[in-house]
Coordinates of C-alpha atoms and ligand atoms in Angstrom, one line a residue:
M1 CA -26.6 -80.7 -43.9
N2 CA -27.4 -77.3 -45.2
R3 CA -26.5 -76.1 -48.6
P4 CA -23.4 -73.8 -48.6
F5 CA -24.3 -70.3 -47.5
D6 CA -27.9 -71.3 -46.6
F7 CA -28.6 -69.3 -43.4
S8 CA -32.3 -70.2 -43.2
A9 CA -31.7 -72.5 -40.2
Q10 CA -30.7 -69.5 -38.1
A11 CA -33.6 -67.4 -39.0
R12 CA -35.6 -68.8 -36.1
E13 CA -34.3 -66.6 -33.3
E14 CA -34.8 -62.8 -33.8
R15 CA -31.6 -61.2 -34.9
A16 CA -30.1 -58.1 -33.2
T17 CA -29.6 -55.5 -35.9
D18 CA -29.9 -52.1 -34.3
P19 CA -26.5 -50.5 -35.0
A20 CA -26.6 -48.5 -31.7
L21 CA -27.3 -51.6 -29.7
L22 CA -24.4 -53.5 -31.4
A23 CA -22.1 -50.5 -30.9
S24 CA -22.9 -50.4 -27.2
A25 CA -22.3 -54.2 -27.0
L26 CA -18.9 -53.6 -28.4
A27 CA -18.2 -50.8 -26.0
L28 CA -19.1 -53.1 -23.1
M29 CA -16.7 -55.7 -24.4
Y30 CA -14.0 -53.1 -24.6
D31 CA -14.6 -52.2 -21.0
R32 CA -14.5 -55.9 -20.1
A33 CA -11.0 -56.2 -21.6
I34 CA -9.5 -53.3 -19.6
R35 CA -7.3 -54.2 -16.6
T36 CA -6.5 -51.8 -13.9
G37 CA -5.5 -51.5 -10.3
W38 CA -4.9 -48.5 -7.9
E39 CA -3.5 -47.7 -4.5
L40 CA -4.1 -44.3 -2.8
D41 CA -2.6 -43.5 0.6
M42 CA -2.5 -40.6 3.0
P43 CA -1.5 -39.9 6.6
C44 CA -4.2 -40.8 9.1
R45 CA -5.7 -37.4 9.5
Q46 CA -9.3 -37.6 10.4
E47 CA -10.0 -34.0 9.2
H48 CA -9.0 -35.1 5.6
G49 CA -11.2 -38.3 5.5
G50 CA -13.9 -36.5 3.5
A51 CA -11.4 -35.2 0.9
F52 CA -9.8 -38.7 0.6
L53 CA -13.1 -40.4 0.0
A54 CA -14.1 -37.8 -2.5
R55 CA -10.9 -38.5 -4.5
I56 CA -11.6 -42.2 -4.5
A57 CA -15.2 -41.7 -5.6
E58 CA -14.1 -39.4 -8.4
L59 CA -11.5 -41.9 -9.6
L60 CA -14.1 -44.7 -9.6
Q61 CA -16.4 -42.5 -11.6
A62 CA -13.6 -41.9 -14.1
L63 CA -13.3 -45.6 -14.3
K64 CA -17.0 -45.8 -15.3
Q65 CA -18.2 -47.0 -11.9
Q66 CA -21.4 -45.8 -10.3
P67 CA -21.2 -46.8 -6.7
T68 CA -24.5 -47.1 -4.9
P69 CA -25.2 -44.9 -1.8
E70 CA -24.9 -48.1 0.3
E71 CA -21.4 -48.8 -1.0
I72 CA -20.3 -45.2 -0.5
S73 CA -21.7 -45.3 3.1
S74 CA -19.9 -48.6 3.8
W75 CA -16.6 -47.1 2.5
E76 CA -17.1 -44.0 4.6
Q77 CA -17.6 -46.2 7.7
S78 CA -14.4 -48.2 7.0
L79 CA -12.5 -45.0 6.3
T80 CA -13.6 -43.4 9.6
T81 CA -12.8 -46.5 11.6
Y82 CA -9.4 -46.9 10.1
L83 CA -8.5 -43.2 10.4
A84 CA -9.5 -43.2 14.0
E85 CA -7.5 -46.3 14.8
G86 CA -4.4 -45.0 12.8
A87 CA -4.5 -41.6 14.5
Q88 CA -4.0 -43.3 17.8
R89 CA -1.0 -45.4 16.7
D90 CA 2.5 -44.2 17.4
P91 CA 4.2 -43.7 15.0
A92 CA 1.1 -42.9 13.0
P93 CA 0.9 -45.0 9.8
R94 CA -0.6 -44.0 6.5
L95 CA -4.0 -45.3 5.4
A96 CA -3.8 -47.1 2.1
V97 CA -6.9 -47.9 0.0
A98 CA -6.4 -50.5 -2.8
L99 CA -9.0 -50.4 -5.7
E100 CA -8.9 -53.8 -7.4
L101 CA -11.1 -55.3 -10.1
A102 CA -13.8 -57.4 -8.5
D103 CA -13.4 -59.9 -11.3
E104 CA -10.3 -59.8 -13.5
M105 CA -12.1 -61.4 -16.4
S106 CA -14.8 -58.7 -16.5
G107 CA -12.5 -55.7 -16.4
L108 CA -14.2 -52.4 -15.7
A109 CA -17.6 -54.0 -16.3
G110 CA -17.3 -56.2 -13.2
G111 CA -16.8 -53.4 -10.7
F112 CA -14.2 -52.9 -8.0
V113 CA -13.5 -54.0 -4.5
L114 CA -11.8 -51.6 -2.0
Q115 CA -9.3 -52.9 0.6
F116 CA -8.1 -50.7 3.5
S117 CA -4.8 -51.3 5.2
F118 CA -2.1 -49.4 7.1
I119 CA 1.4 -48.8 5.6
P120 CA 4.3 -47.1 7.4
E121 CA 4.8 -43.4 7.0
E122 CA 7.9 -42.8 4.9
N123 CA 7.6 -39.0 4.8
P124 CA 7.4 -37.8 8.4
A125 CA 8.0 -34.3 7.2
A126 CA 4.5 -34.3 5.7
L127 CA 3.1 -34.9 9.1
L128 CA 4.7 -31.8 10.6
D129 CA 3.1 -29.5 8.1
S130 CA -0.4 -29.4 9.6
G131 CA -1.5 -26.8 7.1
A132 CA -0.9 -29.1 4.1
A133 CA -3.8 -29.5 1.8
P134 CA -5.2 -33.0 1.4
D135 CA -3.9 -33.4 -2.1
Q136 CA -0.4 -32.6 -0.9
L137 CA -0.6 -35.5 1.5
L138 CA -2.2 -38.0 -0.9
Q139 CA -0.1 -40.4 -2.9
V140 CA -1.3 -42.5 -5.8
R141 CA 0.0 -45.4 -7.9
G142 CA -2.0 -47.0 -10.6
V143 CA -1.8 -49.1 -13.7
L144 CA -4.2 -49.2 -16.6
R145 CA -4.0 -51.7 -19.5
L146 CA -6.0 -50.9 -22.6
P147 CA -6.3 -53.3 -25.5
C148 CA -4.6 -51.7 -28.5
L149 CA -7.7 -51.7 -30.8
P150 CA -7.1 -48.8 -33.1
S151 CA -10.8 -48.0 -33.4
F152 CA -10.9 -47.3 -29.7
L153 CA -8.3 -44.5 -29.8
G154 CA -10.9 -41.9 -28.8
E155 CA -12.1 -44.0 -25.9
Q156 CA -8.6 -44.6 -24.6
V157 CA -7.7 -40.9 -24.7
R158 CA -11.0 -40.0 -23.0
L159 CA -10.5 -42.5 -20.2
L160 CA -7.0 -41.3 -19.6
G161 CA -8.1 -37.7 -19.4
N162 CA -11.0 -38.5 -17.1
I163 CA -8.7 -40.4 -14.7
L164 CA -6.1 -37.6 -14.6
R165 CA -8.8 -35.0 -13.9
A166 CA -10.3 -37.2 -11.2
L167 CA -6.8 -37.2 -9.7
G168 CA -6.8 -33.5 -9.5
Q169 CA -5.1 -32.6 -12.7
R170 CA -7.7 -30.0 -13.6
H171 CA -5.5 -28.0 -15.9
L172 CA -5.6 -30.7 -18.6
G173 CA -7.0 -29.3 -21.7
A174 CA -8.0 -30.3 -25.2
E175 CA -4.5 -29.9 -26.5
D176 CA -3.2 -32.4 -23.9
L177 CA -5.7 -35.0 -25.1
E178 CA -4.8 -34.1 -28.7
G179 CA -1.1 -34.7 -27.9
W180 CA -1.9 -38.2 -26.5
R181 CA -4.1 -39.0 -29.5
A182 CA -1.3 -38.0 -31.8
S183 CA 1.3 -40.1 -30.0
F184 CA -1.0 -43.2 -29.6
A185 CA -2.4 -43.1 -33.1
P186 CA 0.6 -44.6 -34.9
L187 CA 1.4 -47.0 -32.1
L188 CA -2.0 -48.8 -31.8
P189 CA -2.2 -50.2 -35.4
E190 CA 1.5 -51.3 -35.2
W191 CA 1.0 -53.1 -31.8
F192 CA -2.4 -54.5 -32.7
A193 CA -0.9 -56.0 -35.9
Q194 CA 1.8 -57.8 -33.7
S195 CA -0.9 -59.3 -31.4
A196 CA -4.6 -59.0 -31.1
N197 CA -4.1 -59.1 -27.3
A198 CA -1.4 -56.4 -27.2
C199 CA -2.1 -53.7 -24.5
L200 CA -1.1 -50.1 -24.1
Q201 CA 0.0 -50.0 -20.4
V202 CA -0.1 -46.7 -18.6
Q203 CA 1.5 -46.5 -15.2
F204 CA 0.6 -43.5 -12.9
A205 CA 2.6 -42.2 -10.0
S206 CA 3.0 -38.9 -8.1
L207 CA 5.7 -36.8 -9.9
D208 CA 7.0 -35.5 -6.6
P209 CA 6.2 -37.7 -3.7
A210 CA 7.0 -35.0 -1.2
I211 CA 3.9 -33.0 -2.3
G212 CA 1.7 -35.9 -3.3
L213 CA -1.0 -35.4 -5.9
A214 CA -0.5 -31.6 -5.8
G215 CA 2.9 -32.1 -7.6
G216 CA 1.2 -33.7 -10.6
I217 CA 1.2 -37.2 -12.0
D218 CA 3.9 -39.0 -13.9
L219 CA 2.7 -41.3 -16.8
E220 CA 4.8 -44.1 -18.1
V221 CA 3.5 -45.7 -21.3
S222 CA 4.6 -49.1 -22.5
R223 CA 3.4 -52.1 -24.5
I224 CA 2.4 -55.4 -23.1
F225 CA 2.5 -58.3 -25.4
A226 CA 1.7 -62.0 -24.9
S227 CA 2.2 -64.7 -27.5
I228 CA -0.4 -67.4 -28.2
E229 CA 1.9 -69.9 -26.5
S230 CA 2.2 -67.8 -23.4
H231 CA -1.6 -67.6 -23.2
Y232 CA -2.0 -71.3 -23.3
Q233 CA 0.9 -71.8 -20.9
R234 CA -0.9 -69.6 -18.4
W235 CA -4.2 -71.3 -19.0
S236 CA -2.5 -74.7 -18.3
R237 CA -1.3 -73.4 -15.0
T238 CA -4.4 -71.5 -13.9
R239 CA -7.4 -73.3 -15.5
E240 CA -8.9 -76.6 -14.8
G241 CA -8.4 -79.0 -17.7
P242 CA -9.1 -80.3 -20.2
L243 CA -8.9 -76.8 -21.6
F244 CA -11.1 -77.3 -24.7
G245 CA -13.4 -79.8 -23.2
E246 CA -13.2 -83.6 -23.0
H247 CA -15.3 -84.8 -25.8
P248 CA -14.8 -84.7 -29.6
D249 CA -16.9 -82.5 -31.9
A250 CA -19.9 -84.3 -33.1
M251 CA -19.2 -82.9 -36.6
A252 CA -15.7 -84.3 -36.6
L253 CA -16.9 -87.8 -35.7
N254 CA -19.7 -87.6 -38.3
V255 CA -17.4 -86.5 -41.1
A256 CA -14.9 -89.2 -40.2
A257 CA -17.7 -91.8 -40.2
C258 CA -18.2 -91.1 -43.9
L259 CA -14.5 -91.8 -44.8
G260 CA -14.9 -95.6 -45.0
E261 CA -12.6 -98.0 -43.2
A262 CA -10.9 -96.0 -40.4
A263 CA -7.5 -97.7 -40.7
A264 CA -7.3 -96.6 -44.3
A265 CA -8.4 -93.0 -43.6
P266 CA -5.5 -91.0 -42.0
V267 CA -6.4 -87.8 -40.3
L268 CA -4.4 -84.6 -39.7
D269 CA -5.7 -82.7 -36.7
V270 CA -4.1 -79.2 -36.9
G271 CA -4.0 -77.3 -33.6
A272 CA -4.9 -80.4 -31.8
G273 CA -4.8 -78.8 -28.4
T274 CA -5.0 -81.5 -25.7
G275 CA -6.3 -83.9 -28.3
R276 CA -10.0 -84.3 -27.7
N277 CA -10.6 -85.0 -31.4
S278 CA -7.3 -86.7 -32.1
L279 CA -7.7 -89.2 -29.3
A280 CA -11.3 -90.0 -30.2
L281 CA -10.5 -90.5 -33.9
A282 CA -7.6 -92.7 -33.1
R283 CA -9.8 -94.8 -30.8
L284 CA -12.0 -95.4 -33.8
G285 CA -8.9 -96.7 -35.6
H286 CA -7.8 -93.7 -37.7
P287 CA -4.1 -93.2 -38.0
V288 CA -3.8 -89.6 -36.7
D289 CA -1.1 -86.9 -37.0
A290 CA -1.8 -84.4 -34.3
L291 CA 0.0 -81.1 -35.0
E292 CA 0.1 -78.6 -32.1
L293 CA 1.9 -75.3 -31.8
T294 CA 2.1 -75.0 -28.0
V295 CA 4.7 -77.1 -26.3
V296 CA 2.9 -77.5 -23.0
L297 CA -0.2 -78.9 -24.9
T298 CA 1.8 -81.3 -27.0
E299 CA 3.3 -82.7 -23.7
Q300 CA -0.2 -83.3 -22.3
L301 CA -1.3 -84.9 -25.6
D302 CA 1.8 -87.1 -25.7
A303 CA 1.1 -88.4 -22.2
A304 CA -2.6 -89.2 -23.2
V305 CA -1.5 -91.0 -26.4
E306 CA 1.1 -93.0 -24.5
A307 CA -1.3 -93.9 -21.7
E308 CA -3.8 -95.4 -24.2
G309 CA -1.3 -96.7 -26.7
L310 CA -3.2 -95.0 -29.6
P311 CA -2.1 -94.6 -33.2
V312 CA -1.3 -90.9 -32.9
R313 CA 1.8 -89.2 -34.0
V314 CA 2.2 -86.0 -32.0
L315 CA 4.0 -83.2 -33.8
Q316 CA 5.0 -79.9 -32.3
G317 CA 5.0 -77.0 -34.7
D318 CA 3.3 -74.5 -36.9
I319 CA 1.1 -75.6 -39.9
F320 CA 2.8 -72.9 -41.9
D321 CA 6.3 -74.2 -41.3
A322 CA 7.4 -75.7 -44.7
E323 CA 10.0 -77.9 -42.8
L324 CA 7.3 -79.9 -41.0
A325 CA 7.4 -83.6 -41.9
L326 CA 3.8 -83.9 -43.1
P327 CA 3.3 -86.3 -46.0
P328 CA 1.7 -84.5 -49.1
S329 CA -1.5 -85.7 -50.7
S330 CA -2.1 -88.3 -48.1
Y331 CA -4.8 -87.3 -45.5
R332 CA -8.4 -88.3 -46.0
L333 CA -9.4 -85.7 -43.4
V334 CA -7.7 -82.5 -42.4
L335 CA -9.4 -81.1 -39.3
L336 CA -9.0 -77.6 -37.7
S337 CA -11.4 -77.2 -34.8
E338 CA -11.4 -73.9 -33.0
V339 CA -8.1 -73.0 -34.6
I340 CA -9.0 -70.5 -37.4
A341 CA -11.8 -69.0 -35.3
S342 CA -9.5 -68.5 -32.4
H343 CA -6.2 -67.5 -33.9
F344 CA -6.5 -66.4 -37.6
R345 CA -6.7 -62.7 -38.4
S346 CA -6.8 -62.2 -42.1
V347 CA -8.3 -63.6 -45.3
D348 CA -4.8 -63.9 -46.7
E349 CA -3.8 -66.1 -43.7
L350 CA -6.9 -68.2 -44.2
R351 CA -6.2 -68.6 -47.9
R352 CA -2.6 -69.7 -47.2
L353 CA -4.0 -72.3 -44.8
L354 CA -6.4 -73.6 -47.4
I355 CA -3.6 -73.9 -49.9
R356 CA -1.6 -75.8 -47.4
A357 CA -4.5 -78.1 -46.7
C358 CA -4.9 -78.8 -50.5
E359 CA -1.2 -79.9 -50.6
L360 CA -1.8 -82.3 -47.7
L361 CA -5.2 -83.7 -48.6
A362 CA -5.5 -86.9 -50.6
P363 CA -7.7 -86.4 -53.8
G364 CA -11.3 -86.6 -52.6
G365 CA -10.2 -85.9 -49.0
M366 CA -12.2 -83.7 -46.7
L367 CA -11.3 -80.4 -45.0
L368 CA -13.3 -79.5 -41.9
F369 CA -12.8 -76.2 -40.2
D370 CA -14.9 -73.6 -38.3
V371 CA -15.0 -69.8 -38.6
F372 CA -17.2 -67.0 -37.3
L373 CA -19.3 -65.9 -40.3
A374 CA -21.1 -62.6 -40.4
D375 CA -24.7 -62.8 -41.7
P376 CA -24.8 -62.0 -45.4
D377 CA -26.5 -58.6 -44.9
F378 CA -24.4 -57.5 -41.9
E379 CA -21.5 -55.2 -42.7
P380 CA -19.1 -55.4 -39.7
S381 CA -17.5 -52.2 -38.5
A382 CA -13.8 -51.9 -38.1
A383 CA -14.4 -51.9 -34.3
A384 CA -16.3 -55.2 -34.6
R385 CA -13.5 -56.7 -36.7
E386 CA -10.9 -55.7 -34.2
M387 CA -12.9 -56.8 -31.2
S388 CA -13.5 -60.2 -32.8
Q389 CA -9.7 -60.7 -32.9
L390 CA -9.3 -59.6 -29.3
Y391 CA -11.9 -62.1 -28.1
W392 CA -10.6 -64.9 -30.3
C393 CA -13.6 -65.1 -32.5
W394 CA -12.2 -63.6 -35.7
L395 CA -15.1 -62.8 -38.0
L396 CA -15.3 -62.8 -41.8
T397 CA -18.0 -62.2 -44.2
P398 CA -19.3 -64.8 -46.7
T399 CA -17.7 -62.8 -49.5
E400 CA -14.4 -62.9 -47.8
L401 CA -14.7 -66.6 -47.3
Q402 CA -15.4 -67.0 -51.0
Q403 CA -12.3 -64.9 -51.7
A404 CA -10.2 -67.2 -49.6
L405 CA -11.5 -70.2 -51.4
A406 CA -11.5 -68.7 -54.9
G407 CA -9.7 -70.9 -57.5
L408 CA -8.6 -73.6 -55.1
P409 CA -9.3 -77.2 -55.7
L410 CA -11.8 -77.3 -52.9
V411 CA -15.6 -77.6 -53.1
L412 CA -17.6 -76.3 -50.2
V413 CA -20.1 -79.1 -49.5
A414 CA -21.6 -78.1 -46.2
D415 CA -22.1 -75.1 -44.0
E416 CA -23.7 -75.6 -40.6
A417 CA -24.2 -73.3 -37.6
V418 CA -22.0 -75.0 -35.0
L419 CA -24.2 -74.3 -32.0
D420 CA -27.3 -75.9 -33.7
Y421 CA -25.3 -78.8 -35.1
E422 CA -23.4 -79.7 -31.9
R423 CA -26.5 -79.3 -29.7
T424 CA -28.5 -81.5 -31.9
H425 CA -25.8 -84.2 -32.4
L426 CA -24.0 -84.5 -29.1
P427 CA -25.5 -86.7 -26.4
P428 CA -27.6 -84.4 -24.1
E429 CA -25.4 -85.4 -21.1
L430 CA -22.4 -83.9 -22.9
W431 CA -24.0 -80.6 -23.4
P432 CA -22.6 -77.9 -23.1
P433 CA -19.1 -79.1 -23.9
T434 CA -17.5 -76.4 -21.8
R435 CA -18.7 -73.5 -19.6
W436 CA -17.7 -71.0 -22.3
Y437 CA -18.8 -72.9 -25.4
V438 CA -22.3 -71.6 -26.0
Q439 CA -21.5 -67.9 -25.3
W440 CA -18.5 -68.0 -27.6
T441 CA -20.0 -70.2 -30.4
S442 CA -23.1 -68.1 -30.6
G443 CA -21.1 -64.9 -31.2
R444 CA -22.0 -63.4 -27.8
N445 CA -18.4 -62.9 -26.8
L446 CA -18.4 -60.3 -29.4
F447 CA -22.0 -59.0 -29.2
P448 CA -23.5 -59.8 -25.8
V449 CA -27.0 -59.0 -26.9
V450 CA -30.5 -60.4 -26.4
G451 CA -31.5 -62.2 -29.6
R452 CA -29.1 -63.7 -32.1
P453 CA -25.9 -61.9 -32.8
P454 CA -25.2 -61.2 -36.5
V455 CA -22.1 -63.3 -36.3
E456 CA -21.8 -66.9 -35.3
R457 CA -19.5 -69.9 -35.6
H458 CA -20.0 -72.1 -38.6
W459 CA -18.7 -75.6 -39.6
L460 CA -17.4 -75.5 -43.1
L461 CA -16.7 -78.8 -44.9
C462 CA -14.8 -78.9 -48.2
R463 CA -13.9 -81.7 -50.5
R464 CA -10.5 -81.7 -52.3
Ligands
SAM1 C1 -8.7 -73.2 -29.2 S1 -7.4 -74.4 -29.4 C2 -8.3 -75.8 -30.0 C3 -7.7 -77.1 -29.7 C4 -8.4 -78.3 -30.4 N1 -8.4 -78.2 -31.8 C5 -9.7 -78.5 -29.8 O1 -10.7 -78.2 -30.5 O2 -9.9 -79.0 -28.7 C6 -6.5 -73.9 -30.7 C7 -5.2 -74.6 -30.8 O3 -4.6 -74.3 -32.1 C8 -3.2 -74.2 -31.9 N2 -2.6 -73.4 -33.0 C9 -2.8 -72.1 -33.3 N3 -2.2 -71.8 -34.4 C10 -1.5 -72.9 -34.9 C11 -0.7 -73.1 -36.0 N4 -0.4 -72.1 -36.8 N5 -0.2 -74.4 -36.2 C12 -0.5 -75.3 -35.3 N6 -1.3 -75.2 -34.2 C13 -1.8 -73.9 -34.0 C14 -3.0 -73.5 -30.5 O4 -1.8 -73.7 -29.9 C15 -4.2 -74.2 -29.8 O5 -3.8 -75.3 -29.1

């Protein structure tokens, strides 16, 4: 194992250091986190097809898309065909075009797909006015969800302004943007503090449907908030399990192997998830307490423990809950795998966790956890720090780690880059542990760069 804070093992791959490159990587990650969807519709009037398409193209441009000439020509063809068919129907329908993200997980960076369909005309009066301008006939509805990262206030306001201008609101001036900036500025830090995944949601609709876009756009701003539990509940419904991989961490098994007789070395697995580490350690004979916050995951873990009849006590709860029935000074190993890296957000919170671990560890017991550590000479920007929380790879600097440990009865005995360690120690057939593991662990969920990001996941091992 490396000495604490020895980063020499990572010096092999060239590191990405260019601040402009890192900033553009963060900008890309912000775009990937934006969710949006639109529907525009208008009566099937062939003479307005060009104006309709121009609005769609402008809106896509405002949403940072650069459609290719081939894409534009294929939309043009669809539009012409639909308009011709719709114009022949009686009663004539409206033509609706839905703009949907091509890949929900990639946000704006993944592009859009366009879907054409007919919807009934609900405003026949509009059809009588043959002199109406295209914008008077065009309706729009849209939703934009922007992560509440305070450092991206300028980007959020700019995007909103560009969208509204693309929707014909040409009168918007600098003072309008200033107004939004002033109203969002206090909300963002407050909402972001409540949840790293909080979103500012803006809903767009025509102010006066009788005169379409020409009547202006109504904006409704709200906050979208999802708890950690609700994220995992959704994952359990929508993702194929096991959610965090099937096999235990090589580091967890190797540390446990140094504890002596397994039956005499109880383990506390905090944030045990679906139990890949708890189950493996129990199979080796360790008495395991598996603590997990999310109910749906404890249920899966319970079922697995029962099926194998393993010595695992499954506890549902929060490690910070003082009421939890955890025996003090008793565990030979306290393990937190992917927990601090995914869910912690401040040095203070980490320090409280370390204090709690000290209370629970037997003298000489080991604490194993992982964090995303910045390289010693990399000073993360506020944007990078916020983004790391959004993408569940909370980063801290070596100095901050030392602050969290200062004065506690814990000695840092090893510090290993997780990716190198696990790749070297896991059997090749188990590599990579999950589809997302390498990208996340290497720090590329934060800085998707060629070369080594200046932040990566580390195993830290402490002795009580
Ligand atoms: C990314 S998962 C990792 C699961 C497991 N340790 C593994 O590596 O497979 C993080 C887990 O930590 C749990 N968790 C987060 N904060 C917690 C807390 N304060 N107390 C207990 N569990 C927590 C979450 O519910 C989630 O299941």
